[in-house]
Every structure is written in C-alpha cells, then in structure tokens.
Amino acid sequence: MNVLLLAVPLAGCLLVLWLRHLAVGVVVTGITFAVSVVIAFSVDYARPGMQLETDLPWIPPLGLRFHLGVDGVSVPLIVLTSLLCFLSMIYLVRRVPERAHSFMSLLLLTEVGMLGTFVALDLLLFFVFFEVVLIPMYALIAGWGGASRGPAARQFILYTLLGSGVLLVGLLVIYGHTSTLNMVELAAQDGSGMSRAVQVIAFILVAGGLAVKVPMWPLHTWLPDAHSEAPTVGSVLLAGVLLKMGTYGLIRIAVPILPDGALAVAPFLGAFGVIGIVYAALACLAQRNLKRLIAFSSVGHMGFVLLGISTLTPAGINAALFANIAHGLITGLLFFLVGGMAERFGSTDMAQIGGGTLTLAPRLSVLLIIASVASFGLPGLAGFWGEMLAMLAAFDPAPGLNRGLYLVFMVVAGIGAVLTAAYFLVMLREVAQGTFAAWRRDQGILDVTRVEWAAWTPLVVLVFVVGIWPGLVLGPTAEAVGFYLGGL
C-alpha cells in the first residue's frame, strides 16, 4: 500500500508530461488522496509499532533496504499531504499556469518526496526523499514565482541544502556507531551503542539540519521571501507540508534514537521555539504584505511545535503533532485565500487592497476571518489545541529538565499567543473591515467561485471538525507516541 502511495504520483509526474492536461493532475492527486485514506483506515492505532511495512533490498552491497511503513505518528501527515496536493490541483483549474504540464509534473514530484519522507523507515531513504522535495520546489518558485523569484529561490535552495548537509553528517554519525540505518531498530535500541557525548553531537547535527526546514529562529530568514514570491499552491505546500518534514524528523529520528542527546539539547530547542513565537508576532505587526505576514506567522506557530517537542513528554509530542496538522490546514487555507485576493486586487499589499473587502467580497472575507481566528487559537477551532497543549506540557516537562525554565517558556509562549491574536486582528481590521478605498468604489470584485469553493471548503470544514473533535488527530498519535516515550 505504501509503495502504491508513492507510485501513483510518480507515474502521474511522467504521464502529465506526455498528455499535457490538467485533468491528469487532478485525477492522480485524487487517487493518491484516496490511497492515503485507505491507509488511514487500515492501521490499527491501538497496536504499537510500524504497520503496512514494505522491506525490500535496495543496495545489497551496502546493506541498504527500501523500507517503508506507517504508524499513528505518520498517518495524519500522509493524509494532510495528499489532501493539500489534491486541493492544489483543483485550485489550478480556475487559473491554469503557463507551461501547465511542467508545473503539474513538478508538483507531483514534490508530492512523491513529501509522502516518501513520512513513510521511510531507513535513515538514508529518509534523506533521499527529504532531498527530492528541494529541486522541484526550487523550480516552482524560480519558474512561476513573483518579480523577485530568482533571489528567493536561490536563498531557499542554499539554506535548505546547507541544512541537508548538516543532517547527513548527523545520520552518518549515528550509522558509524550503530552499524544500522533501520529507524525501527535504532528507536528500539534507545541510544545503546552511543555514548552521551556522541548522542549530543549527533542530536545537534540532526536537529540543526532539520531546524532549517522547520524553520527555527534564527534559521528562518529564507522563509518570508520564499513565501512572498512562490505561486499560491507553492506557498500552500511549503507552509502546509514542507515545514512539517523538519519537525517530523525530530520526532521520528532525533528524540527516540538519541534520548541522551535530546535531554541535553531540549532546553535550547524550547528557548529557540519561544523566542521564535514572540519574534514572529512582533515581525507580523510590522508587515504590510499579507503573504509575508502569514509566512512570519508560520515561524511562530512552528515555535509552539518545537516547544512541545522540547518537553520530551507524551503530552508535548502529541501537542506538536496536533499543531503540525492544525497549522497545515489553517495556513494552507490562508495562503489559498491570499492567492485569491492577489488575483482580484492585483496585490497582496494591505495598503493596495484597502479596507472594506467584507462589503465587496463578503464570502471571501468571511473565509479569511475564519482562517485568521483559527490561526490565533480561538477555542473550538483547530489552532487552539496544539498551542494550549504545548504550553500545558511545558508546565510539567520530562524528568531531568529544569521545570522553572520551562515555566518561563510557558509564560513567554502565552505572551506570544496574545501578540498573535493582536496582529491577526489588526490585519482583519485593515483588510476586511472599514471603508473601502475610493479608487475601488465602483469596482466590481468577484466573490468566491465554484472552483475555489471546491478547493477551500474541505479545509474550512476540517478546521471546525478538528477543533471540535481533537481526538480525530490525537487518537491515532497517542498510542504511537506512548510507545516511543514509554507510555502516557
């Protein structure tokens, strides 16, 4: 089943170059999403360990294997990835990009890399899929981005390749001391075979490489430019999925395989996370461009994910996994909406858009309001649970961590949450409310189209469903996290 999950978009990547029709992309991503749903219903979440495994020889002389599998940690991310790719293809129906066949082929190749990262159970295979994503995403930004797409794409690829190099060194350190790349075996060994010093060094290398992709403050500077210049669906996948590859790697590789290293470095992860929360909120208050505002907000939201991971508790890891899914749904929706506004108003600058969109395009504005209040954590919507549970986990971190320090982290994160609400409310006041600019007084603005409803409605529904029923995400993750960290 996992092989099919990767084979369908890979075949579609080649097929769309031959047939050159948008319908191929929609069908292929739709089939991939259906496969991910079948996988989600096929897994027994009450049973710990990997399921639906595929373990085949890959490079026998080097002992490398094509090892795939899923559990409660990876399944929600697999479904999120395939859903966002499917909705992105639907969204393209409204405005087909130039060289559409190349665009769709790159999008499908990106999907292969993202899904492969979440199902790989071999360290080198994980790294290969992790890298597969970079080139097509670079090409999407450089080929179909905004006016400054060249510098933004180069910055993206340079930062991420540098992080990948550091990550590879960390993985080789692990292999050099354990003689295995099997992620399941390594997690079961609980760090045996590696001294504390080796684990600390390996954790710094692995976490440092992954932190670029998260992105963790202060390694985040590539993100705002990449988001600002990327095409709409590129921004959706960049925020909705690519950032999660970094935090997933921390949870899947760094924490269970290097427990002593995790205990030593976790306070620094927590500190960088909460600094990022406050920094991003202050940066958002200074933004006038909607895409840059949402990009900086992602730095803050991923700070909550890092805070949860740094507690090294089941509650914190579950909070991080939940926040990953919530952020993917909400920020994916926000970038879709901002892309729609850019098409209508010719800009993502708040001054150019002006106020009063609630009057001119009421449905579009209501969707923007829903996504914004969900993003700042309004109870009953998806954004609330991840942030709240991360701060709750910081109140009682794992034994061996300084509780007083984590109480400070909790307070700082709470201040950041208040600032997050402030910048979203300021944005809504300037864009959705008030009196629209004089130059638009007689301008007709197209409200949400049928294609946009088809692409956006699933995300809106899930923002409410996950917010009201958090067990939809926490149910699958709880047993898997408890298995890795010794129970709830």
Short mmCIF file of C-alpha atoms in Angstrom, two decimals:
data_model
loop_
_atom_site.label_atom_id
_atom_site.label_comp_id
_atom_site.label_asym_id
_atom_site.label_seq_id
_atom_site.Cartn_x
_atom_site.Cartn_y
_atom_site.Cartn_z
CA MET A 1 0.00 0.00 0.00
CA ASN A 2 2.86 2.39 0.82
CA VAL A 3 4.50 1.60 -2.49
CA LEU A 4 1.25 2.46 -4.26
CA LEU A 5 1.13 5.75 -2.34
CA LEU A 6 4.44 6.73 -3.94
CA ALA A 7 4.00 5.01 -7.30
CA VAL A 8 0.76 6.81 -8.24
CA PRO A 9 2.11 10.41 -8.09
CA LEU A 10 5.44 9.30 -9.59
CA ALA A 11 3.65 7.74 -12.55
CA GLY A 12 1.44 10.82 -12.77
CA CYS A 13 4.55 13.02 -12.86
CA LEU A 14 5.60 11.29 -16.09
CA LEU A 15 2.09 10.90 -17.51
CA VAL A 16 1.25 14.59 -17.24
CA LEU A 17 4.33 15.47 -19.30
CA TRP A 18 3.03 13.20 -22.06
CA LEU A 19 -0.69 14.05 -22.04
CA ARG A 20 -0.25 17.72 -21.01
CA HIS A 21 -3.71 18.03 -19.49
CA LEU A 22 -4.73 19.44 -16.12
CA ALA A 23 -7.30 16.69 -15.61
CA VAL A 24 -4.46 14.17 -15.31
CA GLY A 25 -3.05 16.03 -12.32
CA VAL A 26 -6.44 16.24 -10.63
CA VAL A 27 -7.13 12.52 -11.15
CA VAL A 28 -3.67 11.42 -10.00
CA THR A 29 -3.71 13.51 -6.82
CA GLY A 30 -7.29 12.38 -6.18
CA ILE A 31 -6.25 8.72 -6.42
CA THR A 32 -3.28 9.39 -4.13
CA PHE A 33 -5.56 11.01 -1.57
CA ALA A 34 -7.90 8.01 -1.76
CA VAL A 35 -4.95 5.66 -1.16
CA SER A 36 -3.92 7.71 1.89
CA VAL A 37 -7.45 7.46 3.30
CA VAL A 38 -7.42 3.68 2.80
CA ILE A 39 -4.10 3.54 4.66
CA ALA A 40 -5.54 5.64 7.47
CA PHE A 41 -8.44 3.20 7.92
CA SER A 42 -6.18 0.13 7.57
CA VAL A 43 -3.94 0.94 10.53
CA ASP A 44 -4.75 -0.46 13.97
CA TYR A 45 -3.89 2.52 16.16
CA ALA A 46 -4.23 0.50 19.36
CA ARG A 47 -1.33 -1.71 18.29
CA PRO A 48 2.12 -0.14 18.78
CA GLY A 49 4.85 -0.32 16.20
CA MET A 50 5.01 0.02 12.43
CA GLN A 51 2.32 -1.40 10.17
CA LEU A 52 1.80 -1.98 6.43
CA GLU A 53 5.57 -2.41 6.08
CA THR A 54 7.46 -2.93 2.84
CA ASP A 55 11.04 -4.12 3.33
CA LEU A 56 12.98 -4.93 0.16
CA PRO A 57 16.69 -4.97 -0.77
CA TRP A 58 17.71 -1.60 -2.20
CA ILE A 59 21.53 -1.56 -2.41
CA PRO A 60 22.56 -5.01 -1.06
CA PRO A 61 26.37 -4.45 -1.10
CA LEU A 62 25.88 -1.54 1.32
CA GLY A 63 23.13 -3.24 3.31
CA LEU A 64 20.60 -0.57 2.35
CA ARG A 65 16.92 -1.50 2.17
CA PHE A 66 13.81 0.04 0.68
CA HIS A 67 11.96 0.03 3.99
CA LEU A 68 8.57 1.75 4.28
CA GLY A 69 5.89 1.73 6.96
CA VAL A 70 3.37 3.83 8.83
CA ASP A 71 2.05 4.33 12.34
CA GLY A 72 -0.06 6.86 14.22
CA VAL A 73 2.68 9.49 14.00
CA SER A 74 2.92 9.44 10.21
CA VAL A 75 -0.64 8.71 9.07
CA PRO A 76 -2.15 12.17 9.83
CA LEU A 77 0.72 13.85 7.96
CA ILE A 78 0.28 11.50 4.99
CA VAL A 79 -3.43 12.33 4.75
CA LEU A 80 -2.72 16.07 5.15
CA THR A 81 -0.08 15.98 2.39
CA SER A 82 -2.22 14.12 -0.13
CA LEU A 83 -5.23 16.32 0.66
CA LEU A 84 -3.36 19.60 0.14
CA CYS A 85 -1.86 18.32 -3.14
CA PHE A 86 -5.32 17.28 -4.36
CA LEU A 87 -6.87 20.64 -3.42
CA SER A 88 -3.97 22.47 -5.05
CA MET A 89 -4.64 20.69 -8.34
CA ILE A 90 -8.32 21.56 -8.10
CA TYR A 91 -7.43 25.21 -7.45
CA LEU A 92 -5.32 25.29 -10.61
CA VAL A 93 -8.45 24.62 -12.70
CA ARG A 94 -9.51 28.23 -12.13
CA ARG A 95 -6.26 29.72 -13.34
CA VAL A 96 -4.10 27.35 -15.35
CA PRO A 97 -0.43 28.45 -15.12
CA GLU A 98 1.85 28.90 -18.09
CA ARG A 99 3.64 25.68 -19.07
CA ALA A 100 1.00 23.89 -17.02
CA HIS A 101 2.31 20.40 -17.78
CA SER A 102 5.73 21.27 -16.34
CA PHE A 103 4.14 22.95 -13.32
CA MET A 104 1.95 19.93 -12.54
CA SER A 105 4.80 17.49 -13.09
CA LEU A 106 6.96 19.35 -10.58
CA LEU A 107 4.04 19.47 -8.15
CA LEU A 108 3.60 15.69 -8.38
CA LEU A 109 7.33 15.09 -7.92
CA THR A 110 7.19 17.27 -4.81
CA GLU A 111 4.32 15.10 -3.55
CA VAL A 112 6.42 11.96 -4.03
CA GLY A 113 9.20 13.42 -1.91
CA MET A 114 6.89 14.65 0.83
CA LEU A 115 5.00 11.37 1.14
CA GLY A 116 8.22 9.36 0.94
CA THR A 117 9.67 11.32 3.86
CA PHE A 118 6.71 10.32 6.03
CA VAL A 119 6.80 6.60 5.18
CA ALA A 120 10.58 5.96 5.01
CA LEU A 121 11.98 3.72 7.77
CA ASP A 122 15.60 3.73 6.61
CA LEU A 123 17.74 6.76 7.51
CA LEU A 124 19.33 7.07 4.08
CA LEU A 125 15.98 6.53 2.33
CA PHE A 126 14.51 9.24 4.56
CA PHE A 127 17.32 11.57 3.50
CA VAL A 128 16.79 10.79 -0.19
CA PHE A 129 13.08 11.61 -0.04
CA PHE A 130 13.87 14.66 2.12
CA GLU A 131 16.11 15.92 -0.70
CA VAL A 132 13.76 15.01 -3.57
CA VAL A 133 11.45 17.82 -2.48
CA LEU A 134 14.03 20.59 -2.81
CA ILE A 135 14.66 20.75 -6.56
CA PRO A 136 11.01 20.76 -7.75
CA MET A 137 10.07 23.34 -5.09
CA TYR A 138 13.03 25.47 -6.17
CA ALA A 139 11.86 25.19 -9.78
CA LEU A 140 8.27 26.10 -8.86
CA ILE A 141 9.44 29.28 -7.11
CA ALA A 142 12.03 30.22 -9.74
CA GLY A 143 9.79 29.44 -12.73
CA TRP A 144 6.36 30.64 -11.62
CA GLY A 145 7.01 32.99 -8.69
CA GLY A 146 6.77 36.75 -8.36
CA ALA A 147 9.03 39.55 -9.53
CA SER A 148 11.86 38.68 -7.11
CA ARG A 149 11.53 34.94 -7.57
CA GLY A 150 15.17 34.40 -8.57
CA PRO A 151 16.81 35.61 -5.34
CA ALA A 152 14.05 34.00 -3.23
CA ALA A 153 14.50 30.62 -4.94
CA ARG A 154 18.29 30.75 -4.59
CA GLN A 155 18.02 31.64 -0.92
CA PHE A 156 15.59 28.75 -0.40
CA ILE A 157 17.82 26.18 -2.06
CA LEU A 158 21.05 27.40 -0.42
CA TYR A 159 19.61 27.38 3.10
CA THR A 160 17.92 24.02 2.73
CA LEU A 161 20.90 22.33 1.06
CA LEU A 162 23.16 23.60 3.83
CA GLY A 163 20.75 22.15 6.40
CA SER A 164 20.64 18.88 4.47
CA GLY A 165 24.43 18.62 4.54
CA VAL A 166 24.48 19.01 8.31
CA LEU A 167 21.65 16.47 8.62
CA LEU A 168 23.54 13.92 6.51
CA VAL A 169 26.63 14.21 8.72
CA GLY A 170 24.44 13.59 11.78
CA LEU A 171 22.88 10.49 10.21
CA LEU A 172 26.33 9.16 9.32
CA VAL A 173 27.45 9.66 12.93
CA ILE A 174 24.51 7.50 14.04
CA TYR A 175 25.35 4.83 11.45
CA GLY A 176 29.04 4.89 12.35
CA HIS A 177 28.28 3.97 15.98
CA THR A 178 25.37 1.56 15.45
CA SER A 179 26.09 -0.06 12.04
CA THR A 180 22.43 0.16 11.07
CA LEU A 181 20.18 2.61 9.25
CA ASN A 182 16.94 0.91 10.28
CA MET A 183 14.93 3.56 12.10
CA VAL A 184 12.77 0.98 13.90
CA GLU A 185 15.79 -0.90 15.25
CA LEU A 186 17.52 2.31 16.26
CA ALA A 187 14.47 3.54 18.16
CA ALA A 188 14.21 0.18 19.97
CA GLN A 189 17.89 0.37 20.97
CA ASP A 190 17.15 3.60 22.88
CA GLY A 191 20.59 5.02 22.23
CA SER A 192 22.60 1.95 23.19
CA GLY A 193 25.95 1.74 21.44
CA MET A 194 26.39 5.52 21.55
CA SER A 195 27.93 7.40 24.43
CA ARG A 196 26.26 10.51 25.81
CA ALA A 197 28.82 12.74 24.07
CA VAL A 198 28.20 11.04 20.72
CA GLN A 199 24.44 11.36 21.17
CA VAL A 200 24.73 15.07 21.96
CA ILE A 201 26.87 15.70 18.88
CA ALA A 202 24.58 13.62 16.65
CA PHE A 203 21.47 15.31 18.05
CA ILE A 204 22.90 18.79 17.42
CA LEU A 205 23.75 17.83 13.84
CA VAL A 206 20.43 16.13 13.08
CA ALA A 207 18.30 18.74 14.84
CA GLY A 208 20.35 21.58 13.33
CA GLY A 209 19.83 20.25 9.82
CA LEU A 210 16.12 19.70 10.37
CA ALA A 211 15.70 23.09 12.07
CA VAL A 212 16.42 24.87 8.77
CA LYS A 213 13.37 23.20 7.24
CA VAL A 214 11.13 23.85 10.30
CA PRO A 215 12.26 26.77 10.18
CA MET A 216 13.50 27.52 13.68
CA TRP A 217 14.56 31.02 14.67
CA PRO A 218 17.20 32.26 13.72
CA LEU A 219 17.41 29.90 10.70
CA HIS A 220 14.12 31.17 9.32
CA THR A 221 15.24 34.05 7.10
CA TRP A 222 14.71 32.17 3.83
CA LEU A 223 11.01 31.59 4.55
CA PRO A 224 9.36 35.05 4.14
CA ASP A 225 11.00 35.68 0.76
CA ALA A 226 10.21 32.17 -0.48
CA HIS A 227 6.56 32.53 0.53
CA SER A 228 6.24 36.04 -0.87
CA GLU A 229 7.49 35.03 -4.30
CA ALA A 230 6.14 31.47 -4.58
CA PRO A 231 2.99 30.78 -6.62
CA THR A 232 -0.12 30.21 -4.49
CA VAL A 233 -0.03 26.41 -4.48
CA GLY A 234 3.71 26.54 -3.83
CA SER A 235 3.08 28.59 -0.70
CA VAL A 236 0.30 26.20 0.34
CA LEU A 237 2.57 23.15 0.16
CA LEU A 238 5.61 24.96 1.52
CA ALA A 239 3.76 26.00 4.69
CA GLY A 240 1.31 23.12 4.86
CA VAL A 241 3.75 20.23 4.42
CA LEU A 242 7.44 21.09 3.89
CA LEU A 243 7.83 22.74 7.29
CA LYS A 244 6.39 19.60 8.91
CA MET A 245 9.15 17.46 7.41
CA GLY A 246 11.59 19.10 9.82
CA THR A 247 9.53 18.60 12.97
CA TYR A 248 8.57 15.08 11.86
CA GLY A 249 12.25 14.25 11.58
CA LEU A 250 12.83 15.50 15.12
CA ILE A 251 10.04 13.27 16.43
CA ARG A 252 10.80 10.22 14.30
CA ILE A 253 14.61 10.26 14.38
CA ALA A 254 16.24 12.65 16.85
CA VAL A 255 14.17 12.14 20.01
CA PRO A 256 13.72 8.31 20.07
CA ILE A 257 17.11 7.38 18.61
CA LEU A 258 19.21 9.88 20.60
CA PRO A 259 17.48 10.12 24.01
CA ASP A 260 20.51 11.39 25.96
CA GLY A 261 21.24 13.96 23.29
CA ALA A 262 17.59 15.03 23.33
CA LEU A 263 17.68 15.54 27.10
CA ALA A 264 20.80 17.69 26.85
CA VAL A 265 19.69 19.85 23.90
CA ALA A 266 15.92 20.06 24.56
CA PRO A 267 16.10 23.29 26.63
CA PHE A 268 17.81 25.04 23.73
CA LEU A 269 15.09 23.83 21.33
CA GLY A 270 12.48 25.19 23.73
CA ALA A 271 14.29 28.51 24.05
CA PHE A 272 14.64 28.97 20.29
CA GLY A 273 11.00 27.96 19.90
CA VAL A 274 9.57 30.56 22.30
CA ILE A 275 11.92 33.27 21.00
CA GLY A 276 10.56 32.49 17.56
CA ILE A 277 6.98 32.79 18.81
CA VAL A 278 7.47 36.32 20.16
CA TYR A 279 9.82 37.41 17.37
CA ALA A 280 7.40 36.27 14.66
CA ALA A 281 4.47 38.03 16.33
CA LEU A 282 6.37 41.32 16.52
CA ALA A 283 7.52 40.91 12.92
CA CYS A 284 3.92 40.29 11.83
CA LEU A 285 2.78 43.50 13.49
CA ALA A 286 5.22 45.35 11.23
CA GLN A 287 4.18 43.64 7.98
CA ARG A 288 2.16 45.30 5.24
CA ASN A 289 2.23 42.35 2.84
CA LEU A 290 -0.26 39.55 3.55
CA LYS A 291 1.97 36.74 2.26
CA ARG A 292 4.91 37.89 4.38
CA LEU A 293 2.63 38.23 7.40
CA ILE A 294 1.41 34.65 7.08
CA ALA A 295 4.97 33.46 6.41
CA PHE A 296 6.23 35.05 9.62
CA SER A 297 3.21 33.66 11.47
CA SER A 298 4.38 30.18 10.45
CA VAL A 299 7.66 30.77 12.29
CA GLY A 300 5.63 31.50 15.43
CA HIS A 301 3.33 28.53 15.06
CA MET A 302 6.23 26.17 14.48
CA GLY A 303 7.74 27.62 17.65
CA PHE A 304 4.86 26.04 19.57
CA VAL A 305 5.67 22.73 17.85
CA LEU A 306 9.30 23.00 18.95
CA LEU A 307 8.21 23.86 22.49
CA GLY A 308 6.05 20.73 22.62
CA ILE A 309 8.85 18.52 21.30
CA SER A 310 11.36 20.01 23.74
CA THR A 311 9.33 18.89 26.76
CA LEU A 312 10.13 15.25 25.80
CA THR A 313 6.78 14.16 27.23
CA PRO A 314 3.94 12.27 25.51
CA ALA A 315 1.70 15.31 26.07
CA GLY A 316 4.24 17.60 24.41
CA ILE A 317 4.92 15.33 21.43
CA ASN A 318 1.18 14.85 20.87
CA ALA A 319 0.75 18.63 21.09
CA ALA A 320 3.46 19.08 18.46
CA LEU A 321 1.88 16.53 16.12
CA PHE A 322 -1.55 18.11 16.55
CA ALA A 323 -0.16 21.60 15.97
CA ASN A 324 1.51 20.34 12.79
CA ILE A 325 -1.82 19.19 11.37
CA ALA A 326 -3.71 22.27 12.53
CA HIS A 327 -1.09 24.59 11.05
CA GLY A 328 -1.17 22.71 7.76
CA LEU A 329 -4.95 23.06 7.47
CA ILE A 330 -5.17 26.68 8.60
CA THR A 331 -2.11 28.13 6.89
CA GLY A 332 -2.85 26.20 3.71
CA LEU A 333 -6.29 27.83 3.72
CA LEU A 334 -4.79 31.27 4.45
CA PHE A 335 -2.41 31.07 1.50
CA PHE A 336 -5.23 29.92 -0.77
CA LEU A 337 -7.29 32.93 0.34
CA VAL A 338 -4.44 35.39 -0.05
CA GLY A 339 -3.77 33.97 -3.51
CA GLY A 340 -7.42 34.59 -4.36
CA MET A 341 -7.15 38.17 -3.08
CA ALA A 342 -3.99 38.74 -5.13
CA GLU A 343 -5.86 37.70 -8.30
CA ARG A 344 -8.72 40.07 -7.52
CA PHE A 345 -6.81 43.12 -6.28
CA GLY A 346 -3.53 42.66 -8.14
CA SER A 347 -1.50 42.80 -4.94
CA THR A 348 -1.03 41.24 -1.51
CA ASP A 349 -0.07 44.59 0.00
CA MET A 350 -2.66 45.66 2.58
CA ALA A 351 -2.44 49.30 1.50
CA GLN A 352 -3.15 48.35 -2.11
CA ILE A 353 -6.04 46.09 -1.17
CA GLY A 354 -7.53 48.72 1.11
CA GLY A 355 -10.37 48.12 3.55
CA GLY A 356 -13.96 47.09 3.08
CA THR A 357 -13.49 43.70 1.42
CA LEU A 358 -16.21 42.42 3.74
CA THR A 359 -18.59 44.58 1.72
CA LEU A 360 -17.10 43.97 -1.71
CA ALA A 361 -16.46 40.21 -1.39
CA PRO A 362 -18.33 39.05 1.73
CA ARG A 363 -17.82 35.29 1.29
CA LEU A 364 -14.09 35.66 0.67
CA SER A 365 -13.78 37.94 3.70
CA VAL A 366 -15.73 35.59 5.97
CA LEU A 367 -13.39 32.74 5.00
CA LEU A 368 -10.41 35.00 5.75
CA ILE A 369 -11.87 35.81 9.16
CA ILE A 370 -12.47 32.12 9.96
CA ALA A 371 -8.91 31.18 8.97
CA SER A 372 -7.41 34.10 10.91
CA VAL A 373 -9.24 33.46 14.18
CA ALA A 374 -8.41 29.76 13.84
CA SER A 375 -4.75 30.67 13.38
CA PHE A 376 -4.57 32.69 16.57
CA GLY A 377 -6.10 29.83 18.54
CA LEU A 378 -9.77 30.59 19.10
CA PRO A 379 -11.26 27.72 21.18
CA GLY A 380 -13.41 25.42 19.09
CA LEU A 381 -11.17 25.75 16.04
CA ALA A 382 -8.14 23.66 15.07
CA GLY A 383 -5.45 26.13 16.12
CA PHE A 384 -6.41 26.11 19.80
CA TRP A 385 -5.44 22.59 20.87
CA GLY A 386 -1.86 22.40 19.69
CA GLU A 387 -0.84 25.69 21.30
CA MET A 388 -2.72 25.04 24.53
CA LEU A 389 -1.37 21.50 24.91
CA ALA A 390 2.20 22.65 24.17
CA MET A 391 2.02 25.23 26.96
CA LEU A 392 0.40 22.67 29.25
CA ALA A 393 3.24 20.23 28.54
CA ALA A 394 5.76 22.97 29.36
CA PHE A 395 4.16 23.22 32.81
CA ASP A 396 5.34 19.66 33.55
CA PRO A 397 8.33 18.70 31.35
CA ALA A 398 10.13 15.36 31.41
CA PRO A 399 12.27 14.39 34.42
CA GLY A 400 15.77 15.79 34.04
CA LEU A 401 14.59 19.07 32.53
CA ASN A 402 14.55 22.31 34.52
CA ARG A 403 10.88 22.90 35.40
CA GLY A 404 11.49 26.52 36.37
CA LEU A 405 12.97 27.22 32.94
CA TYR A 406 10.02 25.59 31.21
CA LEU A 407 7.59 27.66 33.28
CA VAL A 408 9.34 30.72 31.84
CA PHE A 409 8.94 29.19 28.37
CA MET A 410 5.23 28.69 29.06
CA VAL A 411 4.75 32.33 30.09
CA VAL A 412 6.68 33.67 27.10
CA ALA A 413 4.68 31.42 24.76
CA GLY A 414 1.47 32.74 26.32
CA ILE A 415 2.59 36.32 25.64
CA GLY A 416 3.32 35.29 22.06
CA ALA A 417 -0.17 33.82 21.74
CA VAL A 418 -1.67 37.18 22.79
CA LEU A 419 0.51 39.02 20.27
CA THR A 420 -0.59 36.53 17.60
CA ALA A 421 -4.21 37.47 18.18
CA ALA A 422 -3.22 41.15 18.00
CA TYR A 423 -1.58 41.02 14.58
CA PHE A 424 -4.37 38.97 13.02
CA LEU A 425 -7.00 41.36 14.38
CA VAL A 426 -5.02 44.33 13.04
CA MET A 427 -4.84 42.64 9.64
CA LEU A 428 -8.57 41.92 9.59
CA ARG A 429 -9.38 45.49 10.59
CA GLU A 430 -7.30 46.88 7.73
CA VAL A 431 -8.36 44.40 5.04
CA ALA A 432 -11.87 43.17 5.79
CA GLN A 433 -13.47 45.99 7.77
CA GLY A 434 -13.75 49.73 7.48
CA THR A 435 -14.42 51.79 4.36
CA PHE A 436 -13.00 50.58 1.08
CA ALA A 437 -10.55 52.74 -0.81
CA ALA A 438 -12.01 55.46 -3.04
CA TRP A 439 -10.43 54.05 -6.19
CA ARG A 440 -12.42 50.84 -5.69
CA ARG A 441 -15.78 52.47 -5.02
CA ASP A 442 -17.24 51.48 -8.38
CA GLN A 443 -15.08 48.42 -8.92
CA GLY A 444 -16.78 45.05 -9.13
CA ILE A 445 -14.99 42.33 -7.17
CA LEU A 446 -15.65 38.69 -7.97
CA ASP A 447 -16.54 36.72 -4.86
CA VAL A 448 -15.64 33.06 -4.25
CA THR A 449 -16.03 30.94 -7.39
CA ARG A 450 -17.26 27.35 -7.62
CA VAL A 451 -13.74 26.02 -8.18
CA GLU A 452 -12.49 27.93 -5.15
CA TRP A 453 -15.34 26.58 -3.04
CA ALA A 454 -14.34 23.06 -4.12
CA ALA A 455 -10.68 23.67 -3.18
CA TRP A 456 -11.28 25.56 0.07
CA THR A 457 -14.37 24.00 1.64
CA PRO A 458 -12.64 20.78 2.82
CA LEU A 459 -10.09 22.86 4.74
CA VAL A 460 -12.77 25.07 6.30
CA VAL A 461 -14.75 22.01 7.38
CA LEU A 462 -11.68 20.30 8.83
CA VAL A 463 -10.68 23.43 10.76
CA PHE A 464 -14.02 23.16 12.58
CA VAL A 465 -14.09 19.35 12.85
CA VAL A 466 -10.56 19.05 14.25
CA GLY A 467 -11.21 21.95 16.63
CA ILE A 468 -14.40 20.42 17.99
CA TRP A 469 -13.18 16.81 17.88
CA PRO A 470 -9.40 16.88 18.60
CA GLY A 471 -9.47 13.12 19.14
CA LEU A 472 -9.58 12.75 15.36
CA VAL A 473 -5.85 13.60 15.37
CA LEU A 474 -4.87 12.81 18.96
CA GLY A 475 -6.44 9.34 18.82
CA PRO A 476 -4.04 7.97 16.18
CA THR A 477 -0.95 9.71 17.61
CA ALA A 478 -1.41 8.92 21.32
CA GLU A 479 -0.58 5.19 21.23
CA ALA A 480 2.36 5.63 18.85
CA VAL A 481 3.88 8.43 20.95
CA GLY A 482 3.31 6.49 24.15
CA PHE A 483 5.10 3.50 22.58
CA TYR A 484 8.17 5.58 21.74
CA LEU A 485 8.33 7.51 25.01
CA GLY A 486 7.31 4.81 27.45
CA GLY A 487 3.56 5.38 27.78
CA LEU A 488 1.26 8.23 28.72
#
